[in-house]
PDB file of C-alpha atoms in Angstrom:
ATOM      1  CA  SER A  18      15.795  12.386 -10.078  1.00  0.00           C
ATOM      2  CA  ARG A  19      14.715  10.640 -13.564  1.00  0.00           C
ATOM      3  CA  THR A  20      12.006   8.330 -11.490  1.00  0.00           C
ATOM      4  CA  GLY A  21       9.443  11.244 -12.154  1.00  0.00           C
ATOM      5  CA  ILE A  22       9.300  11.555 -15.962  1.00  0.00           C
ATOM      6  CA  ALA A  23       8.362   8.546 -18.380  1.00  0.00           C
ATOM      7  CA  GLY A  24      11.197   6.465 -19.100  1.00  0.00           C
ATOM      8  CA  GLY A  25      12.967   7.821 -16.313  1.00  0.00           C
ATOM      9  CA  THR A  26      14.072   4.436 -14.697  1.00  0.00           C
ATOM     10  CA  CYS A  27      15.708   2.644 -17.483  1.00  0.00           C
ATOM     11  CA  GLU A  28      18.443  -0.031 -16.882  1.00  0.00           C
ATOM     12  CA  PHE A  29      21.383   2.634 -17.138  1.00  0.00           C
ATOM     13  CA  ASP A  30      19.621   4.526 -14.490  1.00  0.00           C
ATOM     14  CA  HIS A  31      19.575   1.817 -12.267  1.00  0.00           C
ATOM     15  CA  PRO A  32      22.133  -0.600 -13.777  1.00  0.00           C
ATOM     16  CA  SER A  33      22.222  -2.567 -10.393  1.00  0.00           C
ATOM     17  CA  TYR A  34      18.387  -3.291 -10.403  1.00  0.00           C
ATOM     18  CA  HIS A  35      18.491  -4.417 -13.666  1.00  0.00           C
ATOM     19  CA  ALA A  36      20.904  -7.191 -12.975  1.00  0.00           C
ATOM     20  CA  TRP A  37      19.106  -8.034  -9.792  1.00  0.00           C
ATOM     21  CA  GLN A  38      15.901  -8.344 -12.015  1.00  0.00           C
ATOM     22  CA  HIS A  39      17.468 -10.821 -14.557  1.00  0.00           C
ATOM     23  CA  GLN A  40      19.106 -13.409 -12.039  1.00  0.00           C
ATOM     24  CA  SER A  41      16.994 -16.419 -11.286  1.00  0.00           C
ATOM     25  CA  VAL A  42      13.213 -16.298  -9.394  1.00  0.00           C
ATOM     26  CA  GLN A  43      14.802 -18.349  -6.903  1.00  0.00           C
ATOM     27  CA  ASP A  44      17.415 -16.012  -6.021  1.00  0.00           C
ATOM     28  CA  ARG A  45      15.667 -13.162  -6.295  1.00  0.00           C
ATOM     29  CA  GLN A  46      13.159 -14.855  -3.890  1.00  0.00           C
ATOM     30  CA  GLN A  47      15.748 -15.925  -1.425  1.00  0.00           C
ATOM     31  CA  ASP A  48      17.180 -11.985  -1.209  1.00  0.00           C
ATOM     32  CA  ILE A  49      13.864 -10.721  -0.791  1.00  0.00           C
ATOM     33  CA  ALA A  50      13.282 -13.596   2.547  1.00  0.00           C
ATOM     34  CA  ALA A  51      16.461 -12.503   3.633  1.00  0.00           C
ATOM     35  CA  TRP A  52      15.671  -8.884   3.436  1.00  0.00           C
ATOM     36  CA  ALA A  53      11.995  -9.186   4.798  1.00  0.00           C
ATOM     37  CA  GLY A  54      13.088 -11.648   7.621  1.00  0.00           C
ATOM     38  CA  PRO A  55      14.283  -9.385  10.616  1.00  0.00           C
ATOM     39  CA  LEU A  56      10.637  -7.509   9.914  1.00  0.00           C
ATOM     40  CA  ALA A  57       8.882 -11.158  10.358  1.00  0.00           C
ATOM     41  CA  PRO A  58       8.252 -10.365  14.321  1.00  0.00           C
ATOM     42  CA  LEU A  59       7.103  -7.077  13.389  1.00  0.00           C
ATOM     43  CA  ARG A  60       4.696  -8.817  10.609  1.00  0.00           C
ATOM     44  CA  PHE A  61       3.190 -10.987  13.424  1.00  0.00           C
ATOM     45  CA  ALA A  62       2.444  -8.378  16.181  1.00  0.00           C
ATOM     46  CA  ILE A  63       0.875  -6.633  13.292  1.00  0.00           C
ATOM     47  CA  ALA A  64      -1.288  -9.384  12.602  1.00  0.00           C
ATOM     48  CA  VAL A  65      -2.625  -9.917  16.300  1.00  0.00           C
ATOM     49  CA  MET A  66      -3.174  -6.129  16.508  1.00  0.00           C
ATOM     50  CA  LEU A  67      -5.380  -6.141  13.593  1.00  0.00           C
ATOM     51  CA  GLY A  68      -7.345  -9.143  14.556  1.00  0.00           C
ATOM     52  CA  LEU A  69      -7.786  -7.512  17.937  1.00  0.00           C
ATOM     53  CA  LEU A  70      -9.074  -4.247  16.241  1.00  0.00           C
ATOM     54  CA  ARG A  71     -11.040  -5.932  13.762  1.00  0.00           C
ATOM     55  CA  SER A  72     -13.164  -8.288  15.602  1.00  0.00           C
ATOM     56  CA  SER A  73     -14.029  -5.331  18.375  1.00  0.00           C
ATOM     57  CA  GLY A  74     -16.597  -3.806  15.285  1.00  0.00           C
ATOM     58  CA  HIS A  75     -19.899  -4.761  15.367  1.00  0.00           C
ATOM     59  CA  TRP A  76     -21.404  -5.133  12.119  1.00  0.00           C
ATOM     60  CA  SER A  77     -24.488  -3.341  10.818  1.00  0.00           C
ATOM     61  CA  ALA A  78     -26.519  -3.875   7.552  1.00  0.00           C
ATOM     62  CA  ILE A  79     -27.390  -0.525   5.896  1.00  0.00           C
ATOM     63  CA  SER A  80     -28.813   0.658   2.630  1.00  0.00           C
ATOM     64  CA  SER A  81     -27.582   3.432   1.144  1.00  0.00           C
ATOM     65  CA  GLN A  82     -29.827   6.303  -0.687  1.00  0.00           C
ATOM     66  CA  GLN A  83     -28.649   6.801  -3.980  1.00  0.00           C
ATOM     67  CA  GLY A  84     -25.171   5.688  -3.413  1.00  0.00           C
ATOM     68  CA  ASN A  85     -24.543   7.986  -0.371  1.00  0.00           C
ATOM     69  CA  SER A  86     -24.195   7.120   3.337  1.00  0.00           C
ATOM     70  CA  GLN A  87     -24.119   9.607   6.158  1.00  0.00           C
ATOM     71  CA  HIS A  88     -23.522   8.136   9.612  1.00  0.00           C
ATOM     72  CA  SER A  89     -22.497  10.630  12.944  1.00  0.00           C
ATOM     73  CA  LEU A  90     -20.130   9.240  15.110  1.00  0.00           C
ATOM     74  CA  GLY A  91     -21.043  11.279  18.206  1.00  0.00           C
ATOM     75  CA  GLY A  92     -17.839  12.681  18.724  1.00  0.00           C
ATOM     76  CA  ARG A  93     -16.401   9.298  19.425  1.00  0.00           C
ATOM     77  CA  THR A  94     -12.991   7.727  18.167  1.00  0.00           C
ATOM     78  CA  TYR A  95     -12.417   4.988  15.955  1.00  0.00           C
ATOM     79  CA  GLN A  96      -9.271   3.494  14.862  1.00  0.00           C
ATOM     80  CA  LEU A  97     -10.950   1.719  12.005  1.00  0.00           C
ATOM     81  CA  VAL A  98     -13.959   1.438   9.632  1.00  0.00           C
ATOM     82  CA  GLN A  99     -14.971  -2.211   7.539  1.00  0.00           C
ATOM     83  CA  VAL A 100     -17.175  -2.244   5.005  1.00  0.00           C
ATOM     84  CA  ARG A 101     -18.513  -5.513   3.084  1.00  0.00           C
ATOM     85  CA  LEU A 102     -20.769  -5.542  -0.105  1.00  0.00           C
ATOM     86  CA  ARG A 103     -21.199  -7.839  -2.470  1.00  0.00           C
ATOM     87  CA  SER A 104     -19.229  -7.680  -5.143  1.00  0.00           C
ATOM     88  CA  ALA A 105     -21.682  -8.598  -8.101  1.00  0.00           C
ATOM     89  CA  THR A 106     -23.251  -4.450  -7.286  1.00  0.00           C
ATOM     90  CA  GLY A 107     -20.053  -3.325  -8.681  1.00  0.00           C
ATOM     91  CA  ALA A 108     -19.691  -0.584  -6.237  1.00  0.00           C
ATOM     92  CA  ILE A 109     -16.753   1.105  -5.160  1.00  0.00           C
ATOM     93  CA  PRO A 110     -16.808   2.741  -1.176  1.00  0.00           C
ATOM     94  CA  GLU A 111     -14.897   6.079  -0.871  1.00  0.00           C
ATOM     95  CA  ILE A 112     -15.006   6.772   2.872  1.00  0.00           C
ATOM     96  CA  SER A 113     -14.398   9.962   4.249  1.00  0.00           C
ATOM     97  CA  ALA A 114     -14.281  10.689   7.731  1.00  0.00           C
ATOM     98  CA  ASN A 115     -13.579  13.529  10.833  1.00  0.00           C
ATOM     99  CA  ARG A 116     -14.417  13.603  14.407  1.00  0.00           C
ATOM    100  CA  TYR A 117     -18.424  13.877  13.866  1.00  0.00           C
ATOM    101  CA  LEU A 118     -19.269  12.399  10.459  1.00  0.00           C
ATOM    102  CA  LEU A 119     -18.448   9.598   8.582  1.00  0.00           C
ATOM    103  CA  PHE A 120     -19.522   9.832   4.703  1.00  0.00           C
ATOM    104  CA  ILE A 121     -19.505   6.616   2.512  1.00  0.00           C
ATOM    105  CA  ARG A 122     -20.140   7.576  -1.279  1.00  0.00           C
ATOM    106  CA  PHE A 123     -20.338   4.455  -3.601  1.00  0.00           C
ATOM    107  CA  MET A 124     -18.536   4.716  -7.093  1.00  0.00           C
ATOM    108  CA  THR A 125     -18.788   2.787 -10.293  1.00  0.00           C
ATOM    109  CA  GLN A 126     -16.637   2.179 -13.066  1.00  0.00           C
ATOM    110  CA  ASP A 127     -17.736   3.606 -16.927  1.00  0.00           C
ATOM    111  CA  GLY A 128     -16.723   1.911 -20.014  1.00  0.00           C
ATOM    112  CA  ASP A 129     -13.298   3.781 -19.980  1.00  0.00           C
ATOM    113  CA  LEU A 130     -12.800   2.165 -16.245  1.00  0.00           C
ATOM    114  CA  ARG A 131     -13.105   5.791 -14.689  1.00  0.00           C
ATOM    115  CA  PRO A 132     -14.903   6.105 -11.472  1.00  0.00           C
ATOM    116  CA  ARG A 133     -18.729   8.111 -11.526  1.00  0.00           C
ATOM    117  CA  PRO A 134     -21.530   7.928  -8.848  1.00  0.00           C
ATOM    118  CA  TYR A 135     -23.157   4.603  -8.626  1.00  0.00           C
ATOM    119  CA  ASP A 136     -26.973   5.449  -8.896  1.00  0.00           C
ATOM    120  CA  GLY A 137     -29.061   3.748  -7.180  1.00  0.00           C
ATOM    121  CA  GLU A 138     -29.371   1.988  -3.411  1.00  0.00           C
ATOM    122  CA  VAL A 139     -26.413  -0.310  -1.803  1.00  0.00           C
ATOM    123  CA  ASP A 140     -26.919  -2.691   0.761  1.00  0.00           C
ATOM    124  CA  PHE A 141     -23.864  -3.152   2.928  1.00  0.00           C
ATOM    125  CA  GLU A 142     -22.686  -3.860   6.011  1.00  0.00           C
ATOM    126  CA  LEU A 143     -20.452  -1.411   8.422  1.00  0.00           C
ATOM    127  CA  ALA A 144     -18.300  -2.180  11.300  1.00  0.00           C
ATOM    128  CA  LEU A 145     -16.763   0.952  13.426  1.00  0.00           C
ATOM    129  CA  CYS A 146     -13.760  -0.569  15.402  1.00  0.00           C
ATOM    130  CA  ASN A 147     -12.073   0.792  18.372  1.00  0.00           C
ATOM    131  CA  PHE A 148     -10.248  -0.862  21.319  1.00  0.00           C
TER     132      PHE A 148
END
C-alpha cells in the first residue's frame, strides 16, 4: 500500500478515483447521494439518540485555574461530556477521563499554530450527559 508515503496516492495509483474526480460536480453529488441514501435511516436514528443524550445534561458554570480543571465523577458513568466556551478566549479544550476523574486542559495556538498550554483563567460551561 502506497497510501502511507508522501505522493503515494497519485492518479496512476487510483485511476478510477482520479477519473471520478474529473466528472462534473452534479454527477459526483448524485453518486454521493446514492451511496449515502441507504444510511439515511441510521443517520436519523443517531440524530434522535444524540439529541436525547445532549438534552440529558445539566449545565454548570465553571472557571478553570491556570488552564486546568478537574472534576470528580464519583464512580458514575457518563456517556457524553459537553464543554461550552467563548471562542474569543482562544482556548481549545483537551479532555481526558476515567471512571473517577474528568480532567480538562485548555490549550491555545502559538504563532506557528502549535498547541501550547493556556495561561490564565478560562470561564466555561460543563454538562455531563447520561440516559
